[in-house]
C-alpha positions as a printed Julia matrix, in Angstrom:
93×3 Matrix{Float64}:
 103.4   115.89   91.85
 100.69  114.05   91.48
 101.81  110.18   90.56
  99.4   107.14   90.89
 100.58  103.28   91.03
  97.9   100.37   90.72
  98.17   96.85   91.7
  98.29   94.58   88.9
  95.42   93.12   87.62
  96.76   89.36   87.29
  95.91   88.63   91.22
  93.14   90.81   90.7
  91.62   92.2    87.73
  88.58   94.12   89.17
  89.41   95.65   91.94
  93.37   96.45   91.96
  94.68   98.8    95.28
  96.23  102.38   94.54
  98.6   104.34   96.0
  98.27  108.56   94.67
 100.76  110.67   95.66
  99.98  114.18   96.77
 101.44  117.73   97.03
 100.76  116.8   101.35
 100.12  113.24  101.45
  99.55  109.96   99.53
  96.53  108.19   99.65
  96.06  104.65   99.44
  92.99  103.01   98.11
  92.44   99.18   99.37
  89.79   97.4    97.26
  87.64   94.52   98.04
  84.45   93.07   96.45
  81.83   95.1    97.88
  83.68   98.5    99.68
  87.08  100.1    99.34
  88.92  102.05  102.2
  90.47  105.91  101.17
  93.01  105.94  103.51
  95.05  109.68  103.22
  97.99  109.95  105.14
  99.97  112.87  105.6
 103.96  112.58  104.44
 104.83  114.18  108.21
 102.97  111.03  109.77
 104.36  108.23  108.28
 107.11  106.49  110.15
 108.51  103.73  108.2
 107.58  101.88  104.98
 108.19   97.56  104.37
 107.91   95.57  101.59
 107.15   91.77  101.85
 108.56   90.9    98.38
 106.73   87.38   97.08
 107.88   85.21   93.84
 106.21   87.85   91.22
 104.3    90.32   93.52
 105.03   92.41   96.29
 102.97   93.63   99.55
 103.97   97.11  100.83
 103.29   98.34  104.64
 103.17  101.71  105.29
 103.67  102.67  109.18
 101.42  106.02  110.48
 101.9   107.32  113.57
  99.33  106.57  116.0
  97.15  105.31  113.5
  97.26  100.91  112.35
  99.17  100.2   109.97
  98.11  100.55  105.87
  98.38   97.15  103.58
  98.32   97.65   99.78
  98.76   93.93   98.25
 100.01   92.75   94.86
 102.72   95.71   93.51
 105.39   94.13   91.25
 108.35   94.57   92.76
 109.31   97.67   90.6
 106.45   99.57   92.13
 106.92   98.59   95.26
 110.4    99.77   95.29
 109.56  103.22   93.6
 106.98  103.8    95.77
 108.96  102.94   98.92
 111.57  105.88   97.61
 108.56  108.12   96.84
 107.15  107.72  100.72
 110.86  107.8   102.16
 112.38  110.71   99.8
 108.93  112.77  101.07
 109.46  111.54  104.86
 112.72  112.96  105.21
 112.37  116.02  103.3
């Protein structure tokens, strides 16, 4: 399985955050103007996923074990819910 979700282009059209699912884990790409950060986390190392929903967009917080939380912004509510479901499905499997 290799699914990819991108943040909405309305809030940040040039540097949207991304979530990419792989066989053994998930990669979170957080982009800024002059830098980007890639975080790969094994499914077994994820202890929780939280969603903060705003009026139009959502923020996803992934809580890995023994690492700081990963925050990815500006996803649609539907994409954020799907990302959470996919992560939790892999964590529990």
